[in-house]
Short mmCIF file of C-alpha atoms in Angstrom, two decimals:
data_model
loop_
_atom_site.label_atom_id
_atom_site.label_comp_id
_atom_site.label_asym_id
_atom_site.label_seq_id
_atom_site.Cartn_x
_atom_site.Cartn_y
_atom_site.Cartn_z
CA UNK A 196 145.16 89.25 64.68
CA UNK A 197 141.52 89.20 64.14
CA UNK A 198 139.96 90.19 60.99
CA UNK A 199 136.56 91.79 60.46
CA UNK A 200 135.42 88.86 58.21
CA UNK A 201 136.36 86.43 61.19
CA UNK A 202 134.48 88.38 63.77
CA UNK A 203 131.36 88.97 61.72
CA UNK A 204 131.45 85.70 59.85
CA UNK A 205 131.88 84.59 56.20
CA UNK A 206 128.29 84.67 55.43
CA UNK A 207 128.34 88.51 55.33
CA UNK A 208 130.51 88.64 52.30
CA UNK A 209 127.93 87.84 49.55
CA UNK A 210 125.52 90.48 51.06
CA UNK A 211 128.58 93.03 51.38
CA UNK A 212 129.57 92.55 47.73
CA UNK A 213 125.78 92.87 46.60
CA UNK A 214 125.36 95.88 48.77
CA UNK A 215 128.14 97.67 46.96
CA UNK A 216 126.54 97.34 43.68
CA UNK A 217 122.88 97.97 45.17
CA UNK A 218 122.92 99.66 48.25
CA UNK A 219 119.73 98.78 50.66
CA UNK A 220 118.62 99.06 54.18
CA UNK A 221 118.46 95.31 54.49
CA UNK A 222 122.46 94.99 54.52
CA UNK A 223 122.72 98.03 56.71
CA UNK A 224 120.44 96.37 59.24
CA UNK A 225 122.33 93.22 59.04
CA UNK A 226 125.61 94.90 59.45
CA UNK A 227 124.24 96.65 62.59
CA UNK A 228 123.05 93.43 63.95
CA UNK A 229 126.11 91.66 63.23
CA UNK A 230 128.44 94.52 65.00
CA UNK A 231 125.98 94.58 68.01
CA UNK A 232 126.24 90.62 68.46
CA UNK A 233 129.85 90.23 67.69
CA UNK A 234 132.13 89.64 70.73
CA UNK A 235 133.28 93.04 72.05
CA UNK A 236 136.74 91.70 72.67
CA UNK A 237 137.04 90.23 69.26
CA UNK A 238 135.44 93.47 67.58
CA UNK A 239 137.89 95.75 69.32
CA UNK A 240 140.89 93.46 68.40
CA UNK A 241 139.95 93.44 64.88
CA UNK A 242 139.67 97.34 64.83
CA UNK A 243 142.85 97.63 66.60
CA UNK A 244 144.54 95.28 64.22
CA UNK A 245 143.01 97.24 61.20
CA UNK A 246 144.56 100.44 62.44
CA UNK A 247 147.90 98.73 63.07
CA UNK A 248 147.97 98.25 59.18
CA UNK A 249 146.78 101.64 58.10
CA UNK A 250 147.41 105.34 58.99
CA UNK A 251 144.73 106.23 61.37
CA UNK A 252 144.87 109.95 60.64
CA UNK A 253 144.62 109.40 56.91
CA UNK A 254 141.76 106.76 57.27
CA UNK A 255 139.93 109.01 59.62
CA UNK A 256 140.08 111.91 57.10
CA UNK A 257 139.09 109.63 54.10
CA UNK A 258 136.13 108.20 56.10
CA UNK A 259 135.12 111.40 57.44
CA UNK A 260 135.31 110.28 61.11
CA UNK A 261 136.46 112.53 63.75
CA UNK A 262 139.96 111.78 64.80
CA UNK A 263 138.89 111.70 68.72
CA UNK A 264 136.63 108.67 67.70
CA UNK A 265 139.58 107.01 65.94
CA UNK A 266 141.65 107.33 68.99
CA UNK A 267 138.88 106.14 71.35
CA UNK A 268 138.58 102.98 69.23
CA UNK A 269 142.21 102.43 69.22
CA UNK A 270 142.15 102.62 73.00
CA UNK A 271 139.60 99.96 73.10
CA UNK A 272 136.62 101.79 73.93
CA UNK A 273 133.42 100.04 73.26
CA UNK A 274 132.98 99.77 69.51
CA UNK A 275 129.28 98.97 70.15
CA UNK A 276 128.69 102.34 71.95
CA UNK A 277 125.91 104.16 69.95
CA UNK A 278 128.34 107.20 69.84
CA UNK A 279 130.81 105.19 67.62
CA UNK A 280 128.57 102.84 65.91
CA UNK A 281 128.47 104.66 62.52
CA UNK A 282 131.97 105.25 62.56
CA UNK A 283 132.64 101.56 63.31
CA UNK A 284 130.37 100.77 60.38
CA UNK A 285 132.63 102.90 58.00
CA UNK A 286 135.73 101.00 59.37
CA UNK A 287 134.06 97.73 59.01
CA UNK A 288 133.00 98.50 55.29
CA UNK A 289 136.70 99.47 54.44
CA UNK A 290 138.07 96.60 56.33
CA UNK A 291 135.74 94.08 54.39
CA UNK A 292 136.70 95.84 51.07
CA UNK A 293 140.23 95.31 51.98
CA UNK A 294 140.20 91.85 53.20
CA UNK A 295 137.99 90.72 50.23
CA UNK A 296 140.20 92.77 47.58
CA UNK A 297 136.79 93.90 46.28
CA UNK A 298 138.41 97.29 45.32
CA UNK A 299 140.13 95.87 42.43
CA UNK A 300 136.99 94.35 41.01
CA UNK A 301 134.79 97.57 41.22
CA UNK A 302 134.18 99.54 38.08
CA UNK A 303 135.12 103.00 38.64
CA UNK A 304 133.43 105.74 36.50
CA UNK A 305 135.71 107.75 34.17
CA UNK A 306 134.80 110.91 36.24
CA UNK A 307 136.49 109.52 39.20
CA UNK A 308 139.82 108.16 37.89
CA UNK A 309 141.64 111.15 39.20
CA UNK A 310 140.12 111.10 42.58
CA UNK A 311 142.52 109.19 45.16
CA UNK A 312 141.33 105.82 46.24
#
C-alpha cells in the first residue's frame, strides 16, 4: 500500500508542517507540482489505500467533496484531472496530516474544542 508521503516525497513534510502554521501560496504551488508530477499509478494507489482505511462518505462530507468525486477517485479515474485536483489536494493534505500525526501537535483554539475532528 502506497502512502501519500511515499508518492510525493519526504521533502514535502517540512513545508507541509510550516504551511499548517502559516498558509502560503508557495506551498500550494509546490503541492500542485508534486501531485501533477507524481506517478499516476502510485497516486491513484495511495488515494485508494487512503479510502480503504477511512469511511469515504464521512471523509467526503468533512472535506466538502462531492461524493461523486470520491467515487470516481476510488474507481481510479485520473487524480490529476483538473476536475478533481482541488479534491485530491484536500485528500493529500488530510493524508499527510494523518501520516505525520501532526494533528496531535496542533494547538486547537478553545472556541473549537467542541468541534469534531
